[in-house]
Amino acid sequence: MTWRGAALLLLVLAPAARASAGHLRNVEVGQPAPAFPALAKSAGRPVLILYLREGQPLSVKALEAATRLHARHKGAVDFVLLKKGQEPIAAPFPVVFDEGERVYGSYGLTVLPTTIVLDKAHRVADVYPAFSREMEDYVEDALRRARGLKVAEEKEPSAAVASRETGLARKLLEHGRHAEALAEADKALKAGDKTPEARLARGEALLRLSRTDEAAKELEAAGPAGRLLLAETRLKQGRGAEAEALLRQALAAGPSARARYLLGRVHEDAGRVKEAAAEYRAATELLLPK
Amino acid sequence: MDGALRLPYKVNMHIFSILSGFSLAFLLLPLAQAAGAPDCVSCHPAYAARKKSHGPAAVGTCAVCHVGEKKGGKHHTFTLSKEQPELCLSCHEDFRAKLAAVKVPHAAIDSGGCTSCHDPHGSTERFFIKDPQLDKVCSACHDAKTKGAVVHSPVKNSCVLCHDPHGGQAPKLLTTAAPKLCLDCHKDVEADLARKHAHAPAKGNCALCHDAHSSAKPKLLRHDGGRALCVTCHKKIDELAKAAKRPHKALDKGCPACHAPHGSSQPALLNASMADLCTGCHKAQKAEVKSPFLHGPVRLAQCQGCHEPHGGPNPLILKTYFPEPFYNQYKDGLYALCFNCHEKDIAKQAKTTTLTGFRNGDQNLHFVHVNSKKGRSCKACHAVHGGKQQKHVREEVPFGSWMLPIKYVKTPNGGNCTVGCHTKFGYDRVIAVLNK
């Protein structure tokens, strides 16, 4: 692994490690969980231990969250509720009185409630101390990891997001209002929209306004997304061979009625009527409902 | 046009049908006249001379629509050959199916017919719209939507960007139901809504917070976006903030100073992790929260574990009152803030082997520290956010106007502590230390 890979791994693991480490006095994450009788029944299965204090508002909320988690992981994860008091408490999973605070002491709890997730081998996989609105999501992920399931990672937008001006330009193009679309696309680019969509909208507006040389420049900058419009521009400029090359590239990437239609236009311009007719036919067939 | 004429037959015919009437008139007028059509255009030339003329008017086949001529006086009058919209649909067949399929019809079509919006003879505009300013056509029936200081850019002359004037499937004749319609342009918001935590109203209906047409408020908000808008739903937070003896000054900057209105990777839609967000203003705590030994809630970036971010009755906007004096004899409820999470038995049981690691044999040293006339406050020994010593024990302790150093050393079975010029005190959980 390169140093960059290692740094990335550390970065990915950092939040979980930060949240779960050091919350128990006597056992660390990754170490075998101290045994207690109720745990023996769950051999080979992940376990969620919720240790709470009766009547404490945070414990009440933690139990509500654990009940929801139990409903989602029932059958795959064993849940056990531990408490110091002997008052009865309603829970959809076993409730154990921790006599003499043996479990409290053996794990070395410091706060209540505390939620502990054990993996299938009954090693401490994660700890969530006290309660916050983040607890349920956090423990859900921990349980999924303990079960060997995939944990959904939030995807940050990988590329720049098209601006609202670009979106409006696109709408205006759909309505045939090309000059207004151009004005919006200009605004988008001026405001720093660096997405291909912005260049594409400006390029298309210029093309529809017959400003073909400017359109070509813009569509070249838009990359593969601008290929069909650039082909159409080349066709208008009388540069059929370039248009054909672009259209062949587009068709290599997948079927496209518009590419077929434009290819027909290329053939027709070049006097290849039969080939043109074949392409028009192919375009129409692609448009027919399957 | 060259391109269009080379399209397959059906496509070509459609494009041909919507070409400007002027060119059609040029081509077809002689044919119509030769066929013996009444020469309406020689008396009514304006109908055939529009920039964009309706085909029948352009070629003078007026009798397609106008029948039953009645002569009398200076003028002759006609009736329409069919009622609207049937008359229009006799040629514009494609609209028949569309109008039949709409769930939400445009009332104007039933009440005034197509000519509510379209000029049947022609106009300067595409589709023979009656006025070059489309919003004027709409506002003939609808209230003008551009009254506010801030106008949504599509509203300016572009009602049809969002509404389908012929009716549609979505309420209010929208071309697509919100929020998808809005997100077609507002891609930045779409990205926010895809984050882990999305604001439910934003996911459901943008119009709950924003006026789609115009508003007196920035960002087309329905109320002042600083706070008034948010508290229309978040009433409890508003009550809490209003009742707070100790307000959190950040609220003066408005809710968006801390919360992202559309979506966030952070819980409670925070703009950043709570540690980063809070220390953005609370600079003095910035170094503390990066200490090697952190208090649990700080380690979890949960400032709200102890503080009430919307204000409250206690100093430092603590969730529960915490006594300021250094010395306090312990009594129940005194350290409720700490014992909200920690076990209060550590202050009440003189002997334990389970409750705490801070014990000498089974002598509970927390109990020793807090249960006397000069009982110490929790924060006499612990730095509340974090510190450089194990168990976030403070590095210094106040003694009058002096600050005395505390040197705490943790050992495998216990630890020792040297405060100021006192001798070292040690403890061991397995073999109790005999301190002098």
XYZ file of C-alpha atoms in Angstrom:
726
model
C 0.000 0.000 0.000
C 1.358 3.451 -0.872
C 1.611 6.172 1.757
C -1.303 7.898 0.047
C -3.389 4.740 0.287
C -2.508 4.370 3.938
C -3.402 8.011 4.619
C -6.734 7.543 2.844
C -7.463 4.392 4.862
C -6.667 6.223 8.080
C -8.946 9.048 7.016
C -11.783 6.625 6.289
C -11.326 4.763 9.578
C -10.738 7.850 11.685
C -14.352 8.799 12.532
C -15.272 5.281 13.740
C -12.092 4.930 15.755
C -12.542 8.344 17.296
C -16.096 7.642 18.356
C -15.624 4.154 19.733
C -12.175 4.126 21.364
C -11.618 4.757 25.048
C -15.207 4.782 26.237
C -14.755 1.643 28.330
C -12.248 1.481 31.166
C -11.420 -2.191 30.981
C -11.762 -3.267 27.364
C -10.776 -1.695 24.052
C -12.369 -2.053 20.657
C -11.083 -5.235 19.024
C -10.503 -7.047 22.323
C -12.608 -10.038 23.494
C -15.696 -8.931 25.371
C -15.841 -9.986 29.036
C -18.267 -12.878 29.295
C -21.494 -12.890 31.297
C -24.182 -15.607 31.425
C -26.645 -14.012 28.952
C -23.882 -13.741 26.359
C -23.290 -17.497 26.236
C -26.630 -18.034 24.447
C -25.470 -15.887 21.506
C -22.336 -17.807 20.516
C -21.421 -17.159 16.885
C -23.835 -14.244 16.512
C -23.311 -10.494 16.771
C -24.706 -8.960 19.942
C -25.902 -5.513 20.912
C -25.587 -4.772 24.624
C -27.531 -1.789 25.859
C -26.673 -0.902 29.434
C -29.058 1.689 30.795
C -30.352 3.331 33.920
C -34.070 3.187 34.574
C -35.934 6.453 34.415
C -32.989 8.391 32.990
C -34.209 10.419 29.976
C -31.175 9.525 27.854
C -31.694 5.835 28.626
C -35.343 6.066 27.607
C -34.326 7.513 24.244
C -31.559 4.957 23.821
C -34.038 2.124 24.479
C -36.425 3.567 21.885
C -33.592 3.644 19.350
C -32.491 0.115 20.307
C -36.068 -1.123 19.856
C -36.078 0.255 16.304
C -32.656 -1.274 15.633
C -33.932 -4.591 17.007
C -36.843 -4.540 14.573
C -34.400 -4.091 11.699
C -31.844 -6.699 12.806
C -34.109 -9.217 14.519
C -32.908 -12.751 13.899
C -29.457 -11.669 12.754
C -28.256 -9.893 15.894
C -29.021 -10.778 19.512
C -29.950 -7.872 21.730
C -29.568 -7.787 25.480
C -30.540 -5.030 27.864
C -28.553 -4.707 31.089
C -29.443 -2.562 34.065
C -28.483 -2.061 37.665
C -31.958 -1.648 39.093
C -34.451 -4.455 39.619
C -37.565 -2.580 38.478
C -39.277 -4.273 35.508
C -38.729 -2.635 32.140
C -40.496 -3.352 28.860
C -38.252 -4.250 25.968
C -38.674 -6.544 22.949
C -35.457 -8.394 23.883
C -34.046 -10.038 27.034
C -33.595 -7.775 30.066
C -30.877 -8.743 32.529
C -30.322 -7.394 36.023
C -26.591 -6.775 36.485
C -26.233 -8.053 40.007
C -23.391 -6.438 41.898
C -22.639 -4.345 38.824
C -20.425 -7.162 37.638
C -20.842 -6.433 33.925
C -20.637 -2.690 34.554
C -17.321 -3.241 36.314
C -15.889 -5.887 33.993
C -16.385 -3.707 30.924
C -15.515 -0.583 32.868
C -18.461 1.550 31.837
C -18.234 5.228 32.688
C -21.551 6.586 31.474
C -25.111 5.390 31.060
C -26.598 4.548 28.704
C -23.815 2.821 26.821
C -24.361 0.745 23.699
C -21.784 -1.920 22.908
C -21.726 -3.920 19.675
C -19.955 -7.281 19.666
C -19.009 -9.088 16.462
C -19.714 -12.765 15.765
C -16.575 -13.759 17.685
C -17.755 -11.603 20.597
C -15.002 -9.053 20.306
C -15.942 -5.462 21.096
C -16.656 -3.982 17.654
C -18.009 -0.565 18.615
C -19.140 1.502 21.578
C -21.550 4.406 21.695
C -21.608 6.220 25.051
C -24.680 8.120 26.297
C -27.253 9.114 23.663
C -27.563 11.661 20.908
C -29.688 11.789 17.796
C -26.680 10.419 15.931
C -26.655 7.230 18.028
C -29.155 5.231 15.984
C -27.399 5.846 12.661
C -24.036 5.168 14.241
C -25.101 1.880 15.823
C -26.971 0.853 12.659
C -23.695 1.094 10.741
C -21.865 -0.773 13.508
C -24.433 -3.604 13.411
C -24.219 -3.841 9.642
C -20.443 -4.124 9.881
C -20.756 -6.768 12.604
C -23.101 -8.745 10.339
C -20.690 -8.422 7.415
C -23.129 -6.261 5.458
C -22.260 -3.251 3.356
C -22.470 0.105 5.075
C -23.850 2.852 2.882
C -21.319 5.642 2.575
C -22.515 9.072 1.713
C -21.241 10.103 -1.666
C -20.028 13.622 -1.872
C -20.821 15.157 -5.275
C -17.816 13.889 -7.241
C -17.840 16.639 -9.821
C -18.894 20.257 -9.787
C -22.654 20.696 -9.797
C -24.253 22.538 -12.711
C -25.541 25.947 -11.700
C -29.187 26.977 -11.760
C -28.437 29.303 -14.697
C -27.338 26.266 -16.694
C -30.544 24.488 -15.720
C -32.586 27.463 -16.843
C -30.634 27.681 -20.101
C -31.489 24.032 -20.722
C -35.211 24.708 -20.120
C -35.147 27.708 -22.446
C -33.508 25.601 -25.154
C -36.301 23.044 -24.805
C -38.746 25.873 -25.470
C -36.856 27.143 -28.502
C -35.851 30.401 -26.794
C -32.279 30.296 -27.959
C -31.175 33.890 -27.387
C -32.422 33.799 -23.787
C -30.806 30.407 -23.280
C -27.502 31.852 -24.478
C -27.800 34.731 -22.001
C -28.362 32.274 -19.119
C -25.492 30.038 -20.209
C -23.239 33.097 -20.387
C -24.277 33.994 -16.826
C -23.537 30.440 -15.669
C -20.036 30.432 -17.146
C -19.323 33.912 -15.832
C -20.379 32.784 -12.347
C -17.822 29.967 -12.515
C -19.901 26.983 -13.640
C -17.209 24.655 -14.971
C -19.459 21.687 -15.747
C -19.728 20.278 -19.303
C -23.479 20.999 -19.052
C -22.838 24.743 -19.005
C -20.634 24.617 -22.118
C -23.104 22.276 -23.765
C -26.009 24.660 -23.164
C -24.028 27.619 -24.489
C -22.830 25.605 -27.486
C -26.333 24.460 -28.369
C -27.730 27.977 -28.039
C -25.032 29.301 -30.373
C -25.677 26.488 -32.842
C -29.416 27.178 -32.920
C -28.643 30.873 -33.448
C -26.478 29.826 -36.419
C -23.304 31.156 -34.786
C -21.568 27.965 -35.849
C -17.902 28.919 -35.394
C -18.485 30.000 -31.783
C -20.683 26.942 -31.197
C -17.928 24.635 -32.438
C -15.418 26.134 -29.987
C -17.783 25.728 -27.067
C -18.835 22.192 -27.965
C -15.236 21.088 -28.416
C -14.631 22.220 -24.837
C -17.681 20.277 -23.608
C -15.959 16.959 -24.364
C -17.742 13.712 -25.325
C -21.087 15.054 -24.045
C -21.015 17.633 -26.858
C -20.184 15.169 -29.622
C -23.589 15.057 -31.369
C -24.078 18.799 -31.270
C -20.538 19.301 -32.543
C -21.291 16.882 -35.383
C -24.391 18.906 -36.230
C -22.292 22.067 -36.162
C -19.686 20.559 -38.487
C -22.488 19.549 -40.816
C -23.741 23.131 -40.883
C -20.204 24.318 -41.527
C -20.001 21.992 -44.524
C -17.353 19.820 -42.833
C -19.083 16.508 -43.484
C -16.064 14.237 -42.974
C -15.461 15.628 -39.465
C -19.158 15.319 -38.685
C -19.131 11.706 -39.838
C -16.097 10.868 -37.682
C -17.802 12.338 -34.610
C -21.017 10.468 -35.324
C -19.192 7.164 -35.752
C -17.576 7.765 -32.340
C -20.986 8.454 -30.822
C -22.472 5.304 -32.343
C -19.551 3.241 -31.090
C -20.615 4.246 -27.581
C -24.213 3.060 -28.093
C -27.290 3.305 -30.354
C -28.591 6.816 -30.982
C -31.464 7.817 -33.255
C -30.134 11.361 -33.490
C -26.668 10.166 -34.482
C -28.244 7.958 -37.169
C -30.357 10.850 -38.442
C -27.364 13.195 -38.622
C -25.341 10.514 -40.369
C -28.139 10.319 -42.941
C -27.753 14.051 -43.422
C -24.015 13.626 -43.976
C -24.636 10.982 -46.629
C -27.343 13.030 -48.300
C -25.094 16.082 -48.474
C -22.450 13.922 -50.071
C -24.965 12.604 -52.626
C -25.030 9.091 -51.145
C -28.801 8.820 -51.258
C -29.104 5.072 -50.594
C -26.860 5.243 -47.540
C -28.798 8.294 -46.363
C -32.111 6.479 -46.680
C -30.715 3.519 -44.739
C -29.601 5.763 -41.881
C -32.964 7.603 -41.773
C -34.682 4.222 -41.629
C -32.401 3.083 -38.812
C -33.115 6.313 -36.922
C -36.866 5.835 -37.279
C -36.634 2.232 -36.124
C -34.818 3.316 -32.988
C -37.632 5.749 -32.251
C -40.384 3.190 -32.661
C -41.791 1.837 -29.412
C -40.338 -1.574 -28.622
C -35.204 24.590 -42.744
C -33.036 22.714 -45.215
C -32.482 20.064 -42.657
C -36.107 19.884 -41.699
C -37.254 19.307 -45.247
C -34.967 16.308 -45.494
C -36.576 14.582 -42.550
C -38.748 11.519 -43.063
C -42.197 12.294 -44.496
C -44.213 12.412 -41.274
C -41.662 14.528 -39.433
C -41.381 16.838 -42.405
C -45.119 17.343 -42.605
C -45.277 18.290 -38.934
C -42.507 20.840 -39.293
C -44.150 22.102 -42.469
C -47.388 22.647 -40.578
C -45.774 24.890 -38.019
C -43.733 26.960 -40.445
C -44.519 30.651 -40.414
C -47.716 31.591 -42.111
C -45.956 34.244 -44.122
C -44.049 31.702 -46.181
C -47.161 29.555 -46.462
C -49.157 32.522 -47.652
C -46.534 33.301 -50.214
C -46.710 29.761 -51.513
C -50.396 29.004 -51.177
C -52.332 32.238 -51.593
C -52.357 32.092 -55.404
C -53.579 28.486 -55.161
C -56.401 29.431 -52.827
C -57.442 32.328 -55.005
C -57.355 30.151 -58.068
C -59.629 27.689 -56.262
C -62.287 30.384 -55.899
C -62.006 31.140 -52.183
C -63.705 34.379 -51.056
C -61.194 37.211 -51.145
C -61.430 38.255 -47.469
C -57.787 39.294 -47.392
C -58.238 42.172 -49.834
C -60.516 43.902 -47.254
C -58.835 42.430 -44.180
C -55.176 42.484 -45.224
C -53.887 42.692 -41.656
C -54.990 39.106 -40.944
C -52.706 37.750 -43.630
C -49.790 40.063 -42.958
C -48.841 39.014 -39.433
C -45.255 38.146 -38.778
C -46.494 34.677 -37.958
C -49.890 34.015 -39.547
C -52.216 31.121 -38.889
C -52.254 28.998 -42.037
C -55.969 29.380 -43.000
C -55.848 33.165 -42.460
C -52.628 33.443 -44.406
C -54.017 31.688 -47.440
C -57.419 33.311 -47.191
C -59.346 30.101 -46.508
C -61.308 31.991 -43.866
C -64.398 29.845 -44.455
C -62.670 26.958 -42.721
C -63.521 28.689 -39.454
C -66.034 31.423 -40.287
C -69.451 30.475 -41.699
C -73.030 31.762 -41.851
C -72.334 35.196 -43.203
C -74.994 37.745 -42.217
C -74.973 40.957 -44.161
C -76.460 44.105 -42.812
C -75.332 47.661 -42.287
C -71.632 48.416 -42.695
C -70.421 45.048 -41.443
C -71.022 41.439 -42.176
C -70.888 38.957 -39.330
C -70.100 35.267 -39.108
C -70.461 32.405 -36.759
C -67.749 29.863 -36.109
C -68.059 26.613 -38.016
C -67.691 24.677 -34.714
C -67.430 25.499 -31.039
C -63.998 25.840 -29.497
C -61.877 23.875 -28.831
C -63.488 21.428 -31.288
C -62.958 23.870 -34.153
C -59.225 24.093 -33.489
C -58.911 20.394 -32.821
C -60.368 19.569 -36.258
C -56.959 20.491 -37.658
C -54.753 20.252 -34.552
C -55.522 16.581 -34.088
C -52.441 15.891 -31.978
C -53.845 18.122 -29.210
C -57.043 16.117 -28.966
C -55.295 13.155 -27.382
C -53.187 15.416 -25.198
C -56.175 17.334 -23.841
C -58.067 14.108 -23.249
C -55.177 12.659 -21.227
C -54.556 15.567 -18.868
C -55.388 15.086 -15.221
C -55.281 18.782 -14.477
C -56.952 20.767 -17.274
C -56.395 24.467 -17.907
C -59.762 26.057 -17.202
C -59.115 28.691 -19.871
C -59.506 26.078 -22.601
C -62.993 25.143 -21.445
C -64.148 28.653 -20.632
C -62.599 30.767 -23.357
C -61.268 28.208 -25.779
C -57.899 28.237 -27.453
C -58.317 31.893 -28.375
C -57.924 32.822 -24.691
C -54.203 32.666 -25.316
C -53.747 32.249 -29.070
C -54.720 34.771 -31.734
C -56.536 32.693 -34.383
C -55.310 34.890 -37.212
C -51.679 35.190 -36.184
C -49.336 37.325 -34.163
C -45.754 38.412 -33.863
C -45.070 35.443 -31.598
C -44.477 31.720 -31.946
C -47.685 29.716 -31.665
C -49.621 32.961 -32.322
C -49.486 33.920 -28.666
C -51.569 37.068 -28.213
C -48.902 39.202 -26.577
C -45.142 39.240 -27.041
C -44.934 39.230 -23.259
C -46.212 35.819 -22.364
C -46.671 36.712 -18.715
C -49.209 39.365 -19.816
C -51.248 36.664 -21.521
C -51.259 34.645 -18.313
C -51.895 37.608 -16.048
C -55.025 38.469 -18.042
C -56.646 35.820 -15.864
C -54.105 35.123 -13.131
C -52.799 37.610 -10.585
C -49.505 39.073 -11.682
C -46.794 36.949 -10.145
C -44.015 39.472 -10.322
C -45.077 41.767 -7.488
C -42.313 40.918 -5.006
C -38.904 42.536 -4.908
C -37.284 39.219 -5.787
C -38.682 37.516 -8.859
C -37.858 33.935 -9.824
C -36.059 34.261 -13.117
C -38.278 31.856 -15.118
C -41.313 33.871 -14.058
C -40.147 36.804 -16.122
C -41.954 36.078 -19.365
C -41.520 32.336 -19.014
C -44.543 30.874 -17.236
C -44.471 27.942 -19.655
C -41.055 26.861 -18.432
C -42.805 25.468 -15.361
C -46.498 25.325 -16.337
C -48.019 23.527 -19.292
C -50.748 25.836 -20.605
C -52.588 22.918 -22.176
C -52.889 21.046 -18.891
C -50.873 18.253 -17.443
C -50.510 15.480 -14.918
C -49.141 17.514 -12.012
C -51.037 20.013 -9.848
C -51.132 23.662 -10.898
C -50.449 22.625 -14.494
C -46.813 22.059 -13.627
C -44.849 20.371 -16.392
C -43.373 18.049 -13.746
C -44.355 17.709 -10.119
C -42.211 19.513 -7.560
C -39.549 19.015 -6.324
C -38.260 17.416 -9.534
C -39.365 20.437 -11.510
C -37.323 22.728 -9.277
C -34.341 20.419 -9.185
C -34.129 20.429 -12.989
C -32.475 23.812 -12.611
C -31.366 23.806 -8.969
C -28.792 21.066 -9.273
C -26.909 22.375 -6.231
C -29.973 21.733 -4.087
C -30.383 18.293 -5.642
C -26.847 17.483 -4.480
C -27.673 18.715 -0.960
C -30.828 16.612 -0.816
C -28.809 13.532 -1.700
C -26.731 13.917 1.463
C -27.164 11.644 4.488
C -29.531 14.024 6.259
C -32.094 15.808 4.088
C -34.587 18.366 5.349
C -37.920 16.584 4.884
C -39.895 19.613 3.596
C -37.169 20.335 1.050
C -37.384 16.752 -0.155
C -41.137 16.948 -0.433
C -42.196 20.368 -1.535
C -39.947 23.362 -2.154
C -42.984 25.646 -2.105
C -43.382 25.183 1.648
C -40.458 27.563 2.173
C -40.079 29.281 -1.186
C -42.606 31.195 -3.260
C -42.108 29.893 -6.763
C -43.006 33.234 -8.339
C -41.778 36.182 -6.308
C -41.201 37.313 -2.784
C -40.214 40.320 -0.751
C -37.514 38.126 0.848
C -34.194 36.973 -0.569
C -34.067 33.501 -2.081
C -37.825 33.795 -2.660
C -38.448 32.728 0.928
C -41.965 32.987 2.263
C -40.771 34.594 5.509
C -37.554 36.091 6.748
C -35.051 33.262 6.289
C -33.038 34.251 9.336
C -35.468 32.665 11.739
C -39.103 33.579 11.065
C -39.431 30.996 8.306
C -37.927 28.118 10.304
C -40.015 28.716 13.406
C -43.250 28.356 11.462
C -42.572 24.624 11.901
C -39.908 24.520 14.642
C -42.148 26.103 17.253
C -40.578 24.405 20.275
C -37.130 25.704 19.391
C -38.620 29.168 19.036
C -40.256 28.936 22.459
C -37.007 27.699 23.986
C -34.997 30.494 22.401
C -37.513 33.171 23.382
C -37.668 31.957 26.982
C -33.888 31.625 27.310
C -32.422 33.748 30.100
C -29.059 33.023 28.529
C -29.510 33.293 24.794
C -26.999 31.846 22.394
C -25.757 34.804 20.417
C -25.337 32.665 17.305
C -29.128 32.734 16.936
C -28.887 36.425 16.087
C -27.149 35.398 12.890
C -30.149 33.280 11.929
C -30.674 29.536 11.715
C -28.655 29.118 8.488
C -25.546 30.230 10.376
C -25.465 26.702 11.853
C -27.984 24.659 9.838
C -28.107 23.797 6.136
C -31.724 24.233 5.025
C -31.716 21.530 2.345
C -29.426 18.755 3.481
C -26.176 17.966 5.201
C -23.796 15.133 5.983
C -24.151 16.098 9.644
C -27.046 15.305 11.989
C -29.467 18.153 12.704
C -28.533 19.485 9.256
C -25.504 21.211 10.722
C -23.232 23.048 8.352
C -20.194 21.231 9.738
C -19.350 18.782 12.497
C -20.413 20.287 15.791
C -16.810 20.602 17.009
C -15.806 22.586 13.918
C -19.022 24.568 13.872
C -18.912 25.665 17.504
C -15.201 26.395 17.621
C -15.692 28.539 14.521
C -16.929 31.186 16.971
C -15.659 29.794 20.286
C -12.005 30.179 19.395
C -10.790 29.643 22.959
C -12.074 26.056 22.852
C -10.472 25.287 19.503
C -7.229 24.018 21.061
C -9.061 22.212 23.874
C -11.097 20.064 21.506
C -7.871 18.936 19.863
C -6.367 17.801 23.162
C -5.128 14.205 23.356
C -7.526 13.315 26.198
C -11.065 14.420 25.517
C -14.271 14.380 27.503
C -16.643 11.826 25.903
C -19.126 14.252 24.329
C -16.277 16.292 22.861
C -14.713 13.132 21.476
C -18.030 12.481 19.740
C -18.244 16.132 18.635
C -21.464 16.430 20.631
C -21.261 19.872 22.242
C -25.004 19.658 22.756
C -24.393 16.842 25.235
C -23.787 19.550 27.859
C -24.800 22.819 26.173
C -28.179 23.895 24.876
C -27.397 25.389 21.459
C -30.650 27.376 21.263
C -30.187 29.069 24.637
C -31.364 28.216 28.116
C -31.587 29.277 31.744
C -28.080 28.305 32.877
C -24.714 30.030 32.612
C -22.662 28.917 29.592
C -26.014 27.724 28.212
C -25.419 24.442 30.018
C -28.274 21.984 29.812
C -28.374 21.729 33.591
C -27.047 24.096 36.251
C -23.451 23.472 37.318
C -22.130 25.155 40.507
C -19.364 27.638 39.950
C -17.617 27.415 43.402
C -14.479 25.319 43.679
C -15.536 23.780 47.019
C -18.972 22.233 47.486
C -20.070 19.567 49.882
C -21.697 16.896 47.745
C -25.457 16.577 47.766
C -27.806 14.936 45.319
C -28.645 17.102 42.339
C -25.603 19.342 42.731
C -23.759 17.847 39.772
C -26.832 16.821 37.805
C -25.151 17.957 34.598
C -22.362 15.386 35.001
C -24.571 12.714 36.484
C -26.912 12.982 33.551
C -24.504 10.482 31.966
C -22.070 9.435 34.696
C -23.173 7.267 37.602
C -23.899 9.387 40.664
C -23.053 6.395 42.823
C -19.384 7.256 42.301
C -20.019 10.245 44.571
C -22.154 8.301 47.055
C -20.554 4.933 47.647
C -17.474 5.033 49.867
C -16.421 1.541 48.827
C -16.567 -0.018 45.358
C -14.684 -2.402 43.132
C -16.759 -1.784 40.022
C -17.993 1.792 39.756
C -14.720 3.576 39.126
C -11.079 2.961 38.431
C -10.209 5.923 40.685
C -9.958 3.862 43.843
C -7.316 2.783 46.254
C -8.111 -0.839 46.850
C -11.863 -0.568 47.307
C -11.757 2.995 48.661
C -13.666 5.183 46.203
C -11.507 8.291 45.691
C -14.259 10.195 43.911
C -16.274 9.828 47.112
C -13.290 11.055 49.135
C -12.844 14.137 46.944
C -16.422 15.334 46.997
C -17.773 14.369 50.412
C -16.439 16.914 52.885
C -17.043 20.575 53.668
C -14.288 21.313 51.209
C -15.571 18.810 48.685
C -14.161 19.487 45.246
C -16.226 20.305 42.222
C -15.858 17.880 39.255
C -14.088 20.566 37.289
C -11.616 21.177 40.115
C -9.766 18.151 38.752
C -11.146 17.524 35.247
C -10.810 19.867 32.301
C -14.361 19.904 30.958
C -13.519 19.724 27.266
C -10.221 17.907 27.215
C -6.648 18.140 28.366
C -3.121 16.935 28.010
C -3.272 14.511 30.946
C -4.991 11.119 31.128
C -8.672 11.208 32.141
C -8.563 14.854 30.965
C -7.234 15.829 34.372
C -6.444 19.545 34.516
C -2.842 20.726 34.260
C -3.366 23.536 36.760
C -5.733 24.217 39.594
C -6.652 27.646 41.030
C -5.489 28.425 44.570
C -6.538 31.969 45.398
C -5.003 34.056 42.669
C -2.352 31.434 41.906
C -2.541 28.581 39.461
C -0.911 25.480 40.928
C 0.234 22.633 38.674
C -1.368 19.187 38.903
C 0.825 16.338 37.791
C -1.212 13.205 37.236
C 0.411 9.906 36.258
C -1.637 6.852 35.308
C -0.196 3.434 36.126
C -1.465 -0.019 35.064
C -3.419 -0.506 38.300
C -3.909 3.051 39.457
C -2.026 6.331 39.365
C -0.606 9.184 41.390
C -1.134 12.887 41.624
C 1.049 15.750 42.807
C -0.706 19.082 43.347
C 1.388 22.246 43.830
C 3.766 21.793 46.732
C 1.855 18.868 48.294
C 3.473 15.457 48.423
C 2.574 12.826 45.901
C -0.661 10.897 46.511
C -0.949 7.491 44.914
C -3.607 4.856 44.484
C -3.656 1.250 43.396
C -6.750 -0.845 42.748
C -5.040 -4.174 43.526
C -2.746 -3.339 46.472
C -3.881 -0.179 48.221
C -1.230 2.506 48.615
C -0.580 3.815 52.087
C -0.288 7.582 51.592
C 1.367 9.627 54.367
